[in-house]
mmCIF file of C-alpha atoms in Angstrom:
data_model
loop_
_atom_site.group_PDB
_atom_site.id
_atom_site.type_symbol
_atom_site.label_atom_id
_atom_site.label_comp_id
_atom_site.label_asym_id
_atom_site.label_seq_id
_atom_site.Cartn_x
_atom_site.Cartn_y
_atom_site.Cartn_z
ATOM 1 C CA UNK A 6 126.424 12.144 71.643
ATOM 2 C CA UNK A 7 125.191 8.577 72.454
ATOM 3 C CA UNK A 8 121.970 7.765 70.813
ATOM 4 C CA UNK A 9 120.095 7.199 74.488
ATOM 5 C CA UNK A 10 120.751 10.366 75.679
ATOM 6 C CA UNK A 11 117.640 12.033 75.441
ATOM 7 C CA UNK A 12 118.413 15.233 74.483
ATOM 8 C CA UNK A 13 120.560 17.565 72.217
ATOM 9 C CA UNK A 14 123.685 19.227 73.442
ATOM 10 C CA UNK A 15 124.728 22.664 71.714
ATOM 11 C CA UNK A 16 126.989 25.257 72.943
ATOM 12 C CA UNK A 17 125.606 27.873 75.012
ATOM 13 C CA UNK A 18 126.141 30.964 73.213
ATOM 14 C CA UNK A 19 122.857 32.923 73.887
ATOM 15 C CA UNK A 20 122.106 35.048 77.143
ATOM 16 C CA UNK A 21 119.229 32.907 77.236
ATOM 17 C CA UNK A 22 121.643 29.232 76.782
ATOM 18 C CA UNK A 23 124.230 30.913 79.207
ATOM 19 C CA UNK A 24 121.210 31.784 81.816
ATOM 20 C CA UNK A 25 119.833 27.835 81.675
ATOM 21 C CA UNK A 26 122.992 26.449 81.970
ATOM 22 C CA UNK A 27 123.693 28.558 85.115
ATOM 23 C CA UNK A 28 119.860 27.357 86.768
ATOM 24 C CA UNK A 29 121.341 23.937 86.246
ATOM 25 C CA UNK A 30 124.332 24.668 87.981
ATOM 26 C CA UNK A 31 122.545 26.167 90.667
ATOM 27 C CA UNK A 32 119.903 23.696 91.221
ATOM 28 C CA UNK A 33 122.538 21.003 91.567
ATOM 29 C CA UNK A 34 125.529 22.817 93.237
ATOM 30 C CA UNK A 35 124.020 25.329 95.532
ATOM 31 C CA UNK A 36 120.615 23.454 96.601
ATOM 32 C CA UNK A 37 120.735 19.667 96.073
ATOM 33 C CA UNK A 38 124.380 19.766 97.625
ATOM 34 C CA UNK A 39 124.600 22.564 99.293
ATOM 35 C CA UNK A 40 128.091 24.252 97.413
ATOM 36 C CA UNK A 41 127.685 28.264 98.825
ATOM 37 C CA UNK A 42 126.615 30.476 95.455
ATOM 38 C CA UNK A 43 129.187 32.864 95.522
ATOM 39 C CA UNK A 44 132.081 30.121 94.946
ATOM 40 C CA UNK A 45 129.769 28.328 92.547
ATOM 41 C CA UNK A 46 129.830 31.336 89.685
ATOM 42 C CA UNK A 47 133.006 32.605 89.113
ATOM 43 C CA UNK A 48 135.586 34.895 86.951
ATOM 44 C CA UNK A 49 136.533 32.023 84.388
ATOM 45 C CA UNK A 50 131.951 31.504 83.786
ATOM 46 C CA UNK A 51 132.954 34.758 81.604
ATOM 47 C CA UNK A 52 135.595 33.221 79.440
ATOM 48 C CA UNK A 53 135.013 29.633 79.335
ATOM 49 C CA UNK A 54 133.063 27.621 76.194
ATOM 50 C CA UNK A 55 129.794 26.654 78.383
ATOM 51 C CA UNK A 56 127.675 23.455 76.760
ATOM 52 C CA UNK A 57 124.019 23.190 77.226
ATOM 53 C CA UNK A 58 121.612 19.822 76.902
ATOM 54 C CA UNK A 59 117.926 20.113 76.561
ATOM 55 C CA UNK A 60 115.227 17.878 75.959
ATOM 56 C CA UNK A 61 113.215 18.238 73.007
ATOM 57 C CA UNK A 62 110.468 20.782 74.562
ATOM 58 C CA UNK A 63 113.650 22.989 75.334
ATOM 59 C CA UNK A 64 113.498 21.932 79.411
ATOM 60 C CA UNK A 65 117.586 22.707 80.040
ATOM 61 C CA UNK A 66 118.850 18.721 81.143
ATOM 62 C CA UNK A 67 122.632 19.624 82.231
ATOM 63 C CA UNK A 68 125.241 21.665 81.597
ATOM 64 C CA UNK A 69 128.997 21.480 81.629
ATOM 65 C CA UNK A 70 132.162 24.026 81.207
ATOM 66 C CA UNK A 71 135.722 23.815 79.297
ATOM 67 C CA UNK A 72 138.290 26.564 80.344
ATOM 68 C CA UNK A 73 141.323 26.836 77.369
ATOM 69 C CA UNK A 74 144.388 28.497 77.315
ATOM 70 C CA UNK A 75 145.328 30.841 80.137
ATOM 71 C CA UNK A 76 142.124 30.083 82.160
ATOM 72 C CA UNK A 77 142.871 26.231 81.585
ATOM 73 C CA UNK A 78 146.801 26.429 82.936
ATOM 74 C CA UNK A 79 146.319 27.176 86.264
ATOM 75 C CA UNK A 80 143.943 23.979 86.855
ATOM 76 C CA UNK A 81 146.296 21.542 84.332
ATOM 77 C CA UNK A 82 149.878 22.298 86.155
ATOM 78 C CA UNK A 83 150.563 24.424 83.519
ATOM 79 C CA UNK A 84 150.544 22.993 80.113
ATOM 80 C CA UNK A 85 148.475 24.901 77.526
ATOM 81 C CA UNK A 86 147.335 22.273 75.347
ATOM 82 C CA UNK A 87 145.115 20.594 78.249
ATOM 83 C CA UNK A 88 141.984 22.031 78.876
ATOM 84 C CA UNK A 89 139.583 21.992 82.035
ATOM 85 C CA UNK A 90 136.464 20.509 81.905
ATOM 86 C CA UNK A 91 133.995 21.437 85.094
ATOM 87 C CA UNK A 92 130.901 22.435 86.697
ATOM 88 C CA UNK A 93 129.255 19.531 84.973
ATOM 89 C CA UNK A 94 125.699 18.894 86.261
ATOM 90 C CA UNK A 95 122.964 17.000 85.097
ATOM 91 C CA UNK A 96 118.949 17.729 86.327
ATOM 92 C CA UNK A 97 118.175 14.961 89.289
ATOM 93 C CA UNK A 98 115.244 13.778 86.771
ATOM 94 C CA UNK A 99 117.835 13.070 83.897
ATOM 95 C CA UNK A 100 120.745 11.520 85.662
ATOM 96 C CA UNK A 101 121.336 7.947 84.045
ATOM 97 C CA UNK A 102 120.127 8.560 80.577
ATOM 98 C CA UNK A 103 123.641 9.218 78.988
ATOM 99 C CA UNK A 104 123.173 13.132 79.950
ATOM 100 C CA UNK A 105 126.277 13.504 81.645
ATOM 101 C CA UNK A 106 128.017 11.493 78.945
ATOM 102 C CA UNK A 107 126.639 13.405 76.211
ATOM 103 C CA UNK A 108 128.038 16.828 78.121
ATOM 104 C CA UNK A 109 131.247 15.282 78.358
ATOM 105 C CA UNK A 110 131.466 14.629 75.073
ATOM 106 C CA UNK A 111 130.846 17.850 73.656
ATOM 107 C CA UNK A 112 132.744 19.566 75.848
ATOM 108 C CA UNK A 113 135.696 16.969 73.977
ATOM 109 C CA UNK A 114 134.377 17.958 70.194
ATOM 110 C CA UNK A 115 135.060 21.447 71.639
ATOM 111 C CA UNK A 116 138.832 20.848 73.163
ATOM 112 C CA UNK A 117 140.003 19.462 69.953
ATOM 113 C CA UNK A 118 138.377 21.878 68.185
ATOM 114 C CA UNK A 119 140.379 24.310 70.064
ATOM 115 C CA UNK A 120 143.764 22.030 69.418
ATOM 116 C CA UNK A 121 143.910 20.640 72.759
ATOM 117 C CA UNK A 122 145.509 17.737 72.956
ATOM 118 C CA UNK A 123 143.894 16.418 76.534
ATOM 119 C CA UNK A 124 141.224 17.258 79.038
ATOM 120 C CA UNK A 125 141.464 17.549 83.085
ATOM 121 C CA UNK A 126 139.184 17.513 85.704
ATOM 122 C CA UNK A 127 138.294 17.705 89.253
ATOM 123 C CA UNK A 128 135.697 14.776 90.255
ATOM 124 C CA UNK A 129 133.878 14.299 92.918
ATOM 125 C CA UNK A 130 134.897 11.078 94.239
ATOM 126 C CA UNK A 131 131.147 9.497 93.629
ATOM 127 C CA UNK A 132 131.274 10.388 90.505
ATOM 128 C CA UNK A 133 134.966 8.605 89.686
ATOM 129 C CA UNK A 134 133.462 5.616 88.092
ATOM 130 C CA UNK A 135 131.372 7.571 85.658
ATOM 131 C CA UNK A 136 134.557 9.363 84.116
ATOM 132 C CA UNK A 137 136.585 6.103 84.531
ATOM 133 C CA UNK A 138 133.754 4.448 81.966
ATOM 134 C CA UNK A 139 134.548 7.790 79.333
ATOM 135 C CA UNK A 140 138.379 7.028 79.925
ATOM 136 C CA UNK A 141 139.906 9.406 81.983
ATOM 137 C CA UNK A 142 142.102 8.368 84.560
ATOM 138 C CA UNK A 143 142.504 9.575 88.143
ATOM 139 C CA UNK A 144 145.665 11.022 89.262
ATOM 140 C CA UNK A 145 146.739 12.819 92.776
ATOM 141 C CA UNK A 146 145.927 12.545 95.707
ATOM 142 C CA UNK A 147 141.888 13.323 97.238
ATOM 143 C CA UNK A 148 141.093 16.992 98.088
ATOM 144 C CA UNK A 149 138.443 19.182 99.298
ATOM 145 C CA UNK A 150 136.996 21.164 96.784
ATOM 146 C CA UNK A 151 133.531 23.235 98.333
ATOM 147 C CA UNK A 152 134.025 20.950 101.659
ATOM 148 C CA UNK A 153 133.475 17.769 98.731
ATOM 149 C CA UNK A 154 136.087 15.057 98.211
ATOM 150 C CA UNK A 155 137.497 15.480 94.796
ATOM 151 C CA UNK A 156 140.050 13.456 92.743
ATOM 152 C CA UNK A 157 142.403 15.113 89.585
ATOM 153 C CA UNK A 158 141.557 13.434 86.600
ATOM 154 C CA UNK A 159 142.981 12.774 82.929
ATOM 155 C CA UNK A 160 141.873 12.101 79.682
ATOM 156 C CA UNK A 161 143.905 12.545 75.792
ATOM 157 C CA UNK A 162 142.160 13.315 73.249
#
């Protein structure tokens, strides 16, 4: 984690971590930009290794998701040893403090820790510079994903 980031990131792997990571997710998918909540929780929430930041009074900052192994293949064209990072949202009060990098981050630490040998995702196209800056490279053509523009993205580990 970058020393401005103004928090600690842990894995979630408490009801109560798993339950502040989802609030995240909802207050920036489902109200700030409108994603409906029955697309925004889903099957792979149950399997995949969920990362939580907070500040240091415990307010939950952001939250991020890495799906491995079967859940991951689907979403990486097949290949086992990529993972999928996702659902990565950071609090509207904590956006530009190294938050979002921090999540990324650890949600790396725990692909290689799982011996994956690269990382995927689907971006938002707004948000294409910000992963471009942690070095993962866009790949694919633009698609919807929740009625938002998205872009495939790569990074090895």
């Amino acid at each position: 984690m970058g020393v401005s980031a103004p928090c600690t990131v842990r894995v979630a792997e408490d009801p109560a971590d798993r339950a502040a990571c989802f609030a995240v997710r909802k207050e920036v998918f489902v109200v700030e930009q409108g994603v409906a909540e029955d697309i925004e929780y889903d099957a792979y929430d149950a399997v995949a290794v969920h990362v939580l930041a907070v500040r240091e009074d415990g307010l939950p900052l952001g939250t991020g998701r890495l799906l491995h192994g079967e859940a991951a293949v689907a979403k990486t064209g097949g290949d086992p040893s990529v993972g999928s990072l996702g659902r990565l949202a950071v609090s509207r009060e904590a956006r530009g403090l190294g938050v979002g990098a921090a999540l990324v981050r650890a949600l790396e630490d725990a692909a290689l820790a799982r011996g994956l040998t690269a990382v995927d995702l689907h971006a938002q196209t707004h948000a294409l510079g910000f992963y471009e800056r942690l070095g993962y490279a866009a790949y694919g053509p633009e698609f919807p994903d929740a009625g938002i523009p998205h872009r495939a993205m790569r990074r090895a580990l």
